[in-house]
Short mmCIF file of N, CA and C in Angstrom, two decimals:
data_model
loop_
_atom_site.label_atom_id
_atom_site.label_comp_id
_atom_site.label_asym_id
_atom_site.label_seq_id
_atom_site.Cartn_x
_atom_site.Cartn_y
_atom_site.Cartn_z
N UNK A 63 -13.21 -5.25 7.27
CA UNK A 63 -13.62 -5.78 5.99
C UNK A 63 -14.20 -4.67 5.12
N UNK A 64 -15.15 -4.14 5.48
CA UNK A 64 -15.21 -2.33 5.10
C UNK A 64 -14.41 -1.81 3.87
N UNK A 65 -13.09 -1.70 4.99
CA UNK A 65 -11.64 -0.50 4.29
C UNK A 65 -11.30 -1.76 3.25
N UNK A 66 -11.57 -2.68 2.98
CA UNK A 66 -11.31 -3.83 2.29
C UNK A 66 -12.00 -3.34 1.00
N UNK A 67 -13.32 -3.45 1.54
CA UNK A 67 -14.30 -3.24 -0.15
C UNK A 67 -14.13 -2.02 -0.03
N UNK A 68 -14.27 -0.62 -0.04
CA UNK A 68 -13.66 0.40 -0.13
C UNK A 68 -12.40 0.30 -0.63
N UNK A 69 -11.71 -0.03 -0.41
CA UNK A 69 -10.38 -0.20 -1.70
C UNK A 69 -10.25 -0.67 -2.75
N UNK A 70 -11.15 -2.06 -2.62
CA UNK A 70 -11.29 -2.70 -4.01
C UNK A 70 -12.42 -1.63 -4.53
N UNK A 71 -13.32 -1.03 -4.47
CA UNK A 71 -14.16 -0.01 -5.07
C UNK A 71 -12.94 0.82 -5.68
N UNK A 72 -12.47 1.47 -4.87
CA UNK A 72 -11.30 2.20 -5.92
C UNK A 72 -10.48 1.51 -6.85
N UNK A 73 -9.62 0.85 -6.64
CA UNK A 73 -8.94 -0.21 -7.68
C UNK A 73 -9.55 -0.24 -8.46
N UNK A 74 -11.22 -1.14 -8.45
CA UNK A 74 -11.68 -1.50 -10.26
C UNK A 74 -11.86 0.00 -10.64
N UNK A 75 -12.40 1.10 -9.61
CA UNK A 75 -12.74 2.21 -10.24
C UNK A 75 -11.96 2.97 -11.02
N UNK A 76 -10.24 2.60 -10.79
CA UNK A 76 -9.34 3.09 -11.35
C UNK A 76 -8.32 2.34 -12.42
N UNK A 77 -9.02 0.79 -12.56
CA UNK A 77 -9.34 0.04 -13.79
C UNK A 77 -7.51 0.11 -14.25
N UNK A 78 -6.14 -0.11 -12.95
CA UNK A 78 -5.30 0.12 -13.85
C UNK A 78 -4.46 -1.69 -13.36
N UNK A 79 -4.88 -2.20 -12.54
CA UNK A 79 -4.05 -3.72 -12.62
C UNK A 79 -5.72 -4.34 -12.99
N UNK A 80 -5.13 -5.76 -13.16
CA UNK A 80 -6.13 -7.09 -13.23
C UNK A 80 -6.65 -7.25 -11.82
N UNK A 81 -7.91 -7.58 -11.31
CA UNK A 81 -8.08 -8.16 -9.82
C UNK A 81 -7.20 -9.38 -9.63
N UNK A 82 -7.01 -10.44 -10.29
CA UNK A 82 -6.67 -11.77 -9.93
C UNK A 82 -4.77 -11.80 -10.09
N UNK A 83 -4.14 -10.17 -10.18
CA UNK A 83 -2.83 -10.34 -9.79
C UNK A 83 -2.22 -10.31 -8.47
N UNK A 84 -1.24 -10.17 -7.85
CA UNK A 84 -0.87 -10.40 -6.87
C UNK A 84 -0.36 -8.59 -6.50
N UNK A 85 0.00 -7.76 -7.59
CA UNK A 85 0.24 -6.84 -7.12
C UNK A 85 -1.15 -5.77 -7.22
N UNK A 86 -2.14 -6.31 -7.66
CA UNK A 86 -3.82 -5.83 -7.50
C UNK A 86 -4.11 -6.29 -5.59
N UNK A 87 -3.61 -7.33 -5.17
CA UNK A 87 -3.58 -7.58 -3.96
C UNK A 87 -2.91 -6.93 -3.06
N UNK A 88 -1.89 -6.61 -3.17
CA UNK A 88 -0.64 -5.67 -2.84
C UNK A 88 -1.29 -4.24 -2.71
N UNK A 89 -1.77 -3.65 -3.98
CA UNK A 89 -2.38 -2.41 -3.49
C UNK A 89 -3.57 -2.23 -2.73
N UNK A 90 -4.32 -3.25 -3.27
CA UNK A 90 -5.94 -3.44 -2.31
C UNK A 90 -5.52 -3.09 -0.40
N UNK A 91 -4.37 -4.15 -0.15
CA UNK A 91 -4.24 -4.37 1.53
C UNK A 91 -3.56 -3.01 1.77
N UNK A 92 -2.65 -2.41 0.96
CA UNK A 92 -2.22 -1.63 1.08
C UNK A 92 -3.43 -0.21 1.66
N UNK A 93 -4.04 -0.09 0.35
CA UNK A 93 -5.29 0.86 0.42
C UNK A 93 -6.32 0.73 1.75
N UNK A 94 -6.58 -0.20 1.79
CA UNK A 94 -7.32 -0.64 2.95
C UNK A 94 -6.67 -0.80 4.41
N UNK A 95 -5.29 -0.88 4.53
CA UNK A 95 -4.81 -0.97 5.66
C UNK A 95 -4.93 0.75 5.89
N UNK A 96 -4.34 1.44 4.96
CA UNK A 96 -4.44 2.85 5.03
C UNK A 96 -5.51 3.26 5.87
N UNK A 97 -7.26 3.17 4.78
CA UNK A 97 -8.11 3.70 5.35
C UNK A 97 -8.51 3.08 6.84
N UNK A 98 -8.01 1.72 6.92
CA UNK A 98 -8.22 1.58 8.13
C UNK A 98 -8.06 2.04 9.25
N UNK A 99 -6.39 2.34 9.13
CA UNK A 99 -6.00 2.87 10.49
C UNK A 99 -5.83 4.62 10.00
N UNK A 100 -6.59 4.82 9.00
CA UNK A 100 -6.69 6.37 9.53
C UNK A 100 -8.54 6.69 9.71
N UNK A 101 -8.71 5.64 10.56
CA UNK A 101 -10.55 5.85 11.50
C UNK A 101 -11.20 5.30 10.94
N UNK A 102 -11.25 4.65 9.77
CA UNK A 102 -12.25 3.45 9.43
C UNK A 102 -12.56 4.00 8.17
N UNK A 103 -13.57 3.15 7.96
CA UNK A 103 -14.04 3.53 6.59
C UNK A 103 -15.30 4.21 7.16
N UNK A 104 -15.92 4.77 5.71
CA UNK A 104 -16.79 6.11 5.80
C UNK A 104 -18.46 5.29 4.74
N UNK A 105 -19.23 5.66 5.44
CA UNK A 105 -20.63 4.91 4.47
C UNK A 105 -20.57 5.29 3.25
N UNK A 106 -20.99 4.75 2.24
CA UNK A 106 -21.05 5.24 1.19
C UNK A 106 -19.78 5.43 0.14
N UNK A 107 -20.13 6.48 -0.56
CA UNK A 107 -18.76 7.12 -1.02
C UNK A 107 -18.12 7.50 -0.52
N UNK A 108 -16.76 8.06 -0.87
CA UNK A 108 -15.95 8.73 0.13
C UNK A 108 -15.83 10.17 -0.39
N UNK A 109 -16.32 11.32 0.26
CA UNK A 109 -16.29 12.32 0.55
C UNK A 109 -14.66 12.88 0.10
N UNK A 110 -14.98 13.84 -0.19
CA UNK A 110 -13.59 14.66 -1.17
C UNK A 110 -12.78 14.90 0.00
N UNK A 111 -13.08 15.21 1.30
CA UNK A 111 -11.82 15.56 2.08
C UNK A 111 -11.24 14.28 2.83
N UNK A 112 -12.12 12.99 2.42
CA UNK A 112 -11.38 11.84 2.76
C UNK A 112 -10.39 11.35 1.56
N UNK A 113 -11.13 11.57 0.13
CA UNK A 113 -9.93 11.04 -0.98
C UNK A 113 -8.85 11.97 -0.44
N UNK A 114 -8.99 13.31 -0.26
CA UNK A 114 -8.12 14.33 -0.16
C UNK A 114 -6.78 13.57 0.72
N UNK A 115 -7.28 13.12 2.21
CA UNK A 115 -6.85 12.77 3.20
C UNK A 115 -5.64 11.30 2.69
N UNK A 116 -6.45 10.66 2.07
CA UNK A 116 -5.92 9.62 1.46
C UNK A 116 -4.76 9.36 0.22
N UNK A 117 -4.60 10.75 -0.18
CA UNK A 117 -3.78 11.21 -1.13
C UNK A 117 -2.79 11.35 -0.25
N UNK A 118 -2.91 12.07 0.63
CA UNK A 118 -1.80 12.42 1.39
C UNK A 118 -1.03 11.49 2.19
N UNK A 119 -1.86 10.47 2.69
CA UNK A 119 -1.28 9.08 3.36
C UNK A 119 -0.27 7.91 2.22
N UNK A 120 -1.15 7.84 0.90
CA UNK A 120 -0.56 6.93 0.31
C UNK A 120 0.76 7.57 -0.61
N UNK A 121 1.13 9.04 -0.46
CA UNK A 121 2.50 9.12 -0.92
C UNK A 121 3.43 8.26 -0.66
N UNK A 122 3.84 7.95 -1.76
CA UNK A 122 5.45 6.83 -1.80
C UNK A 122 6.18 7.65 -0.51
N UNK A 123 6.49 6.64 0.37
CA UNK A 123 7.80 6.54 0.81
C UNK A 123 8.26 5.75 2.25
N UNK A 124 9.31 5.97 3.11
CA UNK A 124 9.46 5.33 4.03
C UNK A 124 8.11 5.95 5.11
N UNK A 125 7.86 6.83 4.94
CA UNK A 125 6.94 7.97 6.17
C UNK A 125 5.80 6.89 6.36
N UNK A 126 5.08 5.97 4.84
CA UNK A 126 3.90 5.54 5.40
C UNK A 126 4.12 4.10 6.20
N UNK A 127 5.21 3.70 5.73
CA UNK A 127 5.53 2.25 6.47
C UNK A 127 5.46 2.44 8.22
N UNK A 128 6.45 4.00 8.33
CA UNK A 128 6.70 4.09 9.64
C UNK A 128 5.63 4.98 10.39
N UNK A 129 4.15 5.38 9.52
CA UNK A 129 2.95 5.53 9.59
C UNK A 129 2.02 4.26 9.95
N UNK A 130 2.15 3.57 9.36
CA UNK A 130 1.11 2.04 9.77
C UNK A 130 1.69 1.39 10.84
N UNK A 131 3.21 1.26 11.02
CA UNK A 131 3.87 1.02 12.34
C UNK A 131 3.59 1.05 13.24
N UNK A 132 3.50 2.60 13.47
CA UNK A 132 3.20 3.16 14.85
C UNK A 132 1.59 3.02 15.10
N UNK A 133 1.12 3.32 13.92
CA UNK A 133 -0.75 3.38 14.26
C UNK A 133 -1.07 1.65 14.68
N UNK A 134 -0.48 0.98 13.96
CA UNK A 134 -0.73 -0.41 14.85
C UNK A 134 -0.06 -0.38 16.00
N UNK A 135 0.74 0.17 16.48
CA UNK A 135 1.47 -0.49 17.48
C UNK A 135 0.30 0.87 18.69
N UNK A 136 -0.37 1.89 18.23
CA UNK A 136 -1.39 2.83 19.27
C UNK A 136 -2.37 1.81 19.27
N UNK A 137 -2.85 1.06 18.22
CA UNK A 137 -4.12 0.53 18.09
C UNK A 137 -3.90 -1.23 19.20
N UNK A 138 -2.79 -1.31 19.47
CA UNK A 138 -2.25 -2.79 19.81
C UNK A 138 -2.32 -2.02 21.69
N UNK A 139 -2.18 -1.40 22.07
CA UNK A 139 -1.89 -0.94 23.56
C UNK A 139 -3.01 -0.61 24.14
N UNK A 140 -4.11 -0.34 24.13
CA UNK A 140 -5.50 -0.64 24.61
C UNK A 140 -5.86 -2.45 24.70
N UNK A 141 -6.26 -2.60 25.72
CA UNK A 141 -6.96 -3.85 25.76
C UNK A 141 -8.40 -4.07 25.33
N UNK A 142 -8.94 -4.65 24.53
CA UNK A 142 -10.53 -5.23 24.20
C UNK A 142 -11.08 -5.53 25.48
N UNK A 143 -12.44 -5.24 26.17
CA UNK A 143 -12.60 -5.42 27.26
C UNK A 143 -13.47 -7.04 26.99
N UNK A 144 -13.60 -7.36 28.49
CA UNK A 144 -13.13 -9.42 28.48
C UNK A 144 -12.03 -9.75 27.69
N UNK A 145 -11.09 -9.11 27.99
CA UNK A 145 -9.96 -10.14 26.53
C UNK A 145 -10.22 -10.54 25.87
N UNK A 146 -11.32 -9.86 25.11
CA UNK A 146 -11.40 -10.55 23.66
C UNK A 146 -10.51 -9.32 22.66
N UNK A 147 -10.28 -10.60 21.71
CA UNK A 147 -9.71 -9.83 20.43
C UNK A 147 -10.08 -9.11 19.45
N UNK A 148 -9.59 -8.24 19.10
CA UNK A 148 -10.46 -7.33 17.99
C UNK A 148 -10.04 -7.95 16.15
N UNK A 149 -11.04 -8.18 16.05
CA UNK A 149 -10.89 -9.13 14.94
C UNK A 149 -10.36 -8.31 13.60
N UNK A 150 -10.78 -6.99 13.85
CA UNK A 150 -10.56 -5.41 12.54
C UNK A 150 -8.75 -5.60 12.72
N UNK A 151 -8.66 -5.73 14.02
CA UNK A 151 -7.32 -5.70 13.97
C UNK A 151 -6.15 -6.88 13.81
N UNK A 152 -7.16 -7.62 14.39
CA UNK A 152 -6.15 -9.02 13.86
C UNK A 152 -5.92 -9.04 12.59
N UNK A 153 -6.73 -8.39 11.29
CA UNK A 153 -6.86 -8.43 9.98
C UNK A 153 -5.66 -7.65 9.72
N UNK A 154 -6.06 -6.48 10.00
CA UNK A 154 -5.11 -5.48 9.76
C UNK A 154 -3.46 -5.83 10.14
N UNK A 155 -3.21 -6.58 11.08
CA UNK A 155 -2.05 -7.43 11.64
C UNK A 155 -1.82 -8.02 10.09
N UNK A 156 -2.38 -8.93 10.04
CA UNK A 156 -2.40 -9.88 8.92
C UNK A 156 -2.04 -8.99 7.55
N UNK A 157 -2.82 -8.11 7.14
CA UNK A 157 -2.31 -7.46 6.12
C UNK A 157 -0.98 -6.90 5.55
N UNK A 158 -1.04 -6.27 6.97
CA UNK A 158 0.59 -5.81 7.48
C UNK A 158 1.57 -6.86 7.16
N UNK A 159 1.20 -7.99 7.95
CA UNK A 159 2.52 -8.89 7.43
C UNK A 159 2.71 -9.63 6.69
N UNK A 160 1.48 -9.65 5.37
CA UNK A 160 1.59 -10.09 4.18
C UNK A 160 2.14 -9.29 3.67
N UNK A 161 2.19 -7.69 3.46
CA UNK A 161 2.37 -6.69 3.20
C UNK A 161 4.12 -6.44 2.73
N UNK A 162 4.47 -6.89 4.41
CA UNK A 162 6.06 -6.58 4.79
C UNK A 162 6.65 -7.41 4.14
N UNK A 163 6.17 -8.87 4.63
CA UNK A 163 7.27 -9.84 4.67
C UNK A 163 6.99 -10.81 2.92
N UNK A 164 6.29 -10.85 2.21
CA UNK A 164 5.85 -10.93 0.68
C UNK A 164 6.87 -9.93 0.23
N UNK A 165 7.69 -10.07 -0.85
CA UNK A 165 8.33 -10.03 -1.64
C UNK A 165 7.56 -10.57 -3.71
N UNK A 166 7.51 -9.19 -3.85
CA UNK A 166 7.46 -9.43 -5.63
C UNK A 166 8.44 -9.18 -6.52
N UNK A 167 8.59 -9.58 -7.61
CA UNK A 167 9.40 -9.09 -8.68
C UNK A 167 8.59 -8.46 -9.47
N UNK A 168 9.57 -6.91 -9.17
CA UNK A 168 9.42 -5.88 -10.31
C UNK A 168 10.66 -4.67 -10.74
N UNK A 169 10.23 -4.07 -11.58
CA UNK A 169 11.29 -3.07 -12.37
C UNK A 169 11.85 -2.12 -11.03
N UNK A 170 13.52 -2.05 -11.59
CA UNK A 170 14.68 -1.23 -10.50
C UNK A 170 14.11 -0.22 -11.42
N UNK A 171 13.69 0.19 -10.36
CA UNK A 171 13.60 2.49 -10.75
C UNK A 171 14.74 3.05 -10.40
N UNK A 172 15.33 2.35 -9.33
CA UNK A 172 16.71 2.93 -9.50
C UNK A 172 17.93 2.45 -10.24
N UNK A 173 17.58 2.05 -11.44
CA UNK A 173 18.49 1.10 -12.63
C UNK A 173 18.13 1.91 -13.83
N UNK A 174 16.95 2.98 -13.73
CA UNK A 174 16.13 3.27 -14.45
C UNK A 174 17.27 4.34 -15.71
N UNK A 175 18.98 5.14 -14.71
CA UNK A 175 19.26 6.20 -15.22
C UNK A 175 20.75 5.80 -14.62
N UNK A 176 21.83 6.30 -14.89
CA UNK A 176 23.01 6.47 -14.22
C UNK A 176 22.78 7.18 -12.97
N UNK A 177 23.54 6.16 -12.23
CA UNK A 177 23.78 7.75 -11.29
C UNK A 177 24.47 8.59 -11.07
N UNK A 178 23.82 9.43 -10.54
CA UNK A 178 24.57 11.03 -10.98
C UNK A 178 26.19 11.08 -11.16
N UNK A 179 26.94 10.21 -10.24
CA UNK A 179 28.61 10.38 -10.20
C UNK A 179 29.24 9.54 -11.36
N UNK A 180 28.14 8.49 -12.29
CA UNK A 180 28.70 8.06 -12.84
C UNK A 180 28.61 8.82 -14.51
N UNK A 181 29.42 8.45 -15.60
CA UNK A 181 29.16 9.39 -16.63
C UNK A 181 28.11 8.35 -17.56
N UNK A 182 27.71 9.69 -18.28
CA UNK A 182 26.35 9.00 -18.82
C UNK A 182 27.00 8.38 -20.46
N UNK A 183 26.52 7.25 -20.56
CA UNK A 183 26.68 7.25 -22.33
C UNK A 183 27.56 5.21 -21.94
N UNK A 184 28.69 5.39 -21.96
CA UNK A 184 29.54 4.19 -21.28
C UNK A 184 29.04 3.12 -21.89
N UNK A 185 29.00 2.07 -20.52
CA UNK A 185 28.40 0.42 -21.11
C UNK A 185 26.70 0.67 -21.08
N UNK A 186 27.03 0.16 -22.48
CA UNK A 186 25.20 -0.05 -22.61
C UNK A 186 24.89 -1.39 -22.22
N UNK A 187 23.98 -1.46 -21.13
CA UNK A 187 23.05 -3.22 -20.94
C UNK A 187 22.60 -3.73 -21.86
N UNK A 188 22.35 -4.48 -21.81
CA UNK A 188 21.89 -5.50 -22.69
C UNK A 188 20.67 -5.22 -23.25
N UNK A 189 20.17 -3.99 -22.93
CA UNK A 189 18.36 -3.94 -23.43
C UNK A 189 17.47 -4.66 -22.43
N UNK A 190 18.10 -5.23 -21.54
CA UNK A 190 16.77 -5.91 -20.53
C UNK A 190 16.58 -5.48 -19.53
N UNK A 191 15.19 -5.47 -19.09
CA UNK A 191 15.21 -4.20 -17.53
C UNK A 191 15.55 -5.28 -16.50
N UNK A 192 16.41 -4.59 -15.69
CA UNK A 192 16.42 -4.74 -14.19
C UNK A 192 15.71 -5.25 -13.71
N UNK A 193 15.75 -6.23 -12.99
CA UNK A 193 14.26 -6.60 -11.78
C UNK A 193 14.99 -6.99 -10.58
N UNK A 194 14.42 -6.42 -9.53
CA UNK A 194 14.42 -6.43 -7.97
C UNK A 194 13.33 -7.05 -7.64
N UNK A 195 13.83 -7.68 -6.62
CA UNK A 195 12.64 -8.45 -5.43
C UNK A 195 12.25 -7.34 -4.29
N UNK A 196 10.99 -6.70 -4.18
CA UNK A 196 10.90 -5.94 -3.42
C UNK A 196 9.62 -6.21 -2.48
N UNK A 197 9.66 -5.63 -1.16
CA UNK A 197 8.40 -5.91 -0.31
C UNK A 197 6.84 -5.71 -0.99
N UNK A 198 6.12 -6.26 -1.02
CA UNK A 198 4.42 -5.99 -1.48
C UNK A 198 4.14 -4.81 -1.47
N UNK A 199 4.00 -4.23 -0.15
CA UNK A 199 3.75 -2.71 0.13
C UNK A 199 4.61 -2.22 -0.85
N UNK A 200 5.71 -1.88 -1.36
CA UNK A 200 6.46 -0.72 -1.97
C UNK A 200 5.49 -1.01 -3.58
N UNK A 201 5.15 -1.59 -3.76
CA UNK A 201 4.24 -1.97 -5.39
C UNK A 201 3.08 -1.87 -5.04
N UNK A 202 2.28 -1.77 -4.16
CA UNK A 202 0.91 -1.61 -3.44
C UNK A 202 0.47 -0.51 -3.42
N UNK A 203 1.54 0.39 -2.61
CA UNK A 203 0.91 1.41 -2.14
C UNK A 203 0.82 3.27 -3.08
N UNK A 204 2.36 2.79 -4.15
CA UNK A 204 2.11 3.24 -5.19
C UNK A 204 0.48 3.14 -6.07
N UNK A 205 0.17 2.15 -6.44
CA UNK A 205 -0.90 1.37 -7.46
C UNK A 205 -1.96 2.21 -6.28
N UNK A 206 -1.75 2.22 -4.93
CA UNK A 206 -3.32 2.54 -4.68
C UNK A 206 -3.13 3.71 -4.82
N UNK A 207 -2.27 4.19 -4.61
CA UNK A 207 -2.10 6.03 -4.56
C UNK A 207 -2.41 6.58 -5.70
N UNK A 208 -2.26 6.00 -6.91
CA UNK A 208 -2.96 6.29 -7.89
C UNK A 208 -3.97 5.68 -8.72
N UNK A 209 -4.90 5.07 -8.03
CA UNK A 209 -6.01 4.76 -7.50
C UNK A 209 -7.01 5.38 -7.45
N UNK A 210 -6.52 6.63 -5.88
CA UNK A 210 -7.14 7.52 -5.12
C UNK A 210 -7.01 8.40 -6.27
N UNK A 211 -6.30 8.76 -6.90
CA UNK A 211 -6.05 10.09 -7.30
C UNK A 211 -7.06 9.96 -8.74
N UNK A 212 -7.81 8.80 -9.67
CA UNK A 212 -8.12 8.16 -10.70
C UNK A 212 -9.94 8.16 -9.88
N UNK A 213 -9.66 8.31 -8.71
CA UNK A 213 -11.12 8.04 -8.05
C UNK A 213 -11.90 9.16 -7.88
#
C-alpha cells in the first residue's frame, strides 16, 4: 500500500492526468507495481538514485512487462512461513492483472505516420485519429514514466 501512495505522490506531483480517470489508475498500479517489486518503497521522499532507478524501470517497452513477470513469478516461489499469505503480494497479483487483462481506448501511434514501405502523400483519412484497444499497462506505464521524470 506504500508503493501505492508513493505513486499517487508522484502522479498529482506531476499534475498531468485527472485522479478520477481510469488511465490516472493505469499509471498509479503501474508506478507502484514498479516500485514495488524493485524492494519496496523508501520513507519519505524518494532519494535521486531511486527516481534515477525508476526512470530506468518505467521505459516503454516489452522489457518491463517481461520485468514484473519474472519478479512476481521470484517473489511467488518462496513460501510465507505458517502458510500464510503475503498480502503486499496478493495486491501486487491483483494489480498485475488489472493491469494485463483491462483493455482501454486510446490513440494508434502506430497510425500516427506511413509506414516506411508505403509512399507518403496517397489516401488521406478522414481527419479522425485512430483508436486501438490496448492493455492498461501500455497507457500506465508511459504516464508514470513521465511522472518520475516531472518528479
Amino acid at each position: 500500500m506504500y508503493s501505492e501512495y508513493i505513486a499517487d505522490e508522484v502522479l498529482v506531483t506531476g499534475d498531468l492526468m485527472e485522479p478520477a480517470t481510469l488511465e490516472y489508475r493505469a499509471g498509479r498500479d503501474a508506478l507502484a507495481l514498479t516500485i514495488f517489486l524493485s524492494d519496496g518503497a523508501v520513507a519519505d521522499e524518494l532519494p535521486v538514485a531511486r527516481v534515477d532507478e525508476l526512470r530506468l524501470l518505467t521505459a516503454y517497452g516489452a522489457a518491463w512487462r517481461r520485468w514484473v513477470c519474472a519478479r512476481l513469478e521470484a517473489l511467488e516461489r518462496p513460501t510465507p512461513p505458517a502458510g500464510l499469505a503475503d498480502p503486499d503480494l496478493a495486491m501486487a497479483r491483483a494489480a498485475w492483472r488489472w493491469l494485463e487483462e483491462t483493455e482501454l481506448l486510446a490513440a494508434d501511434l502506430d497510425a500516427i505516420g506511413p509506414p516506411p514501405w508505403e509512399p507518403v502523400g496517397g489516401e488521406e483519412d478522414e481527419g479522425g485519429e485512430t483508436q486501438v484497444w490496448t492493455p492498461a499497462w501500455q497507457l500506465g506505464l508511459p504516464l508514470g514514466h513521465l511522472a518520475v521524470h516531472l518528479y
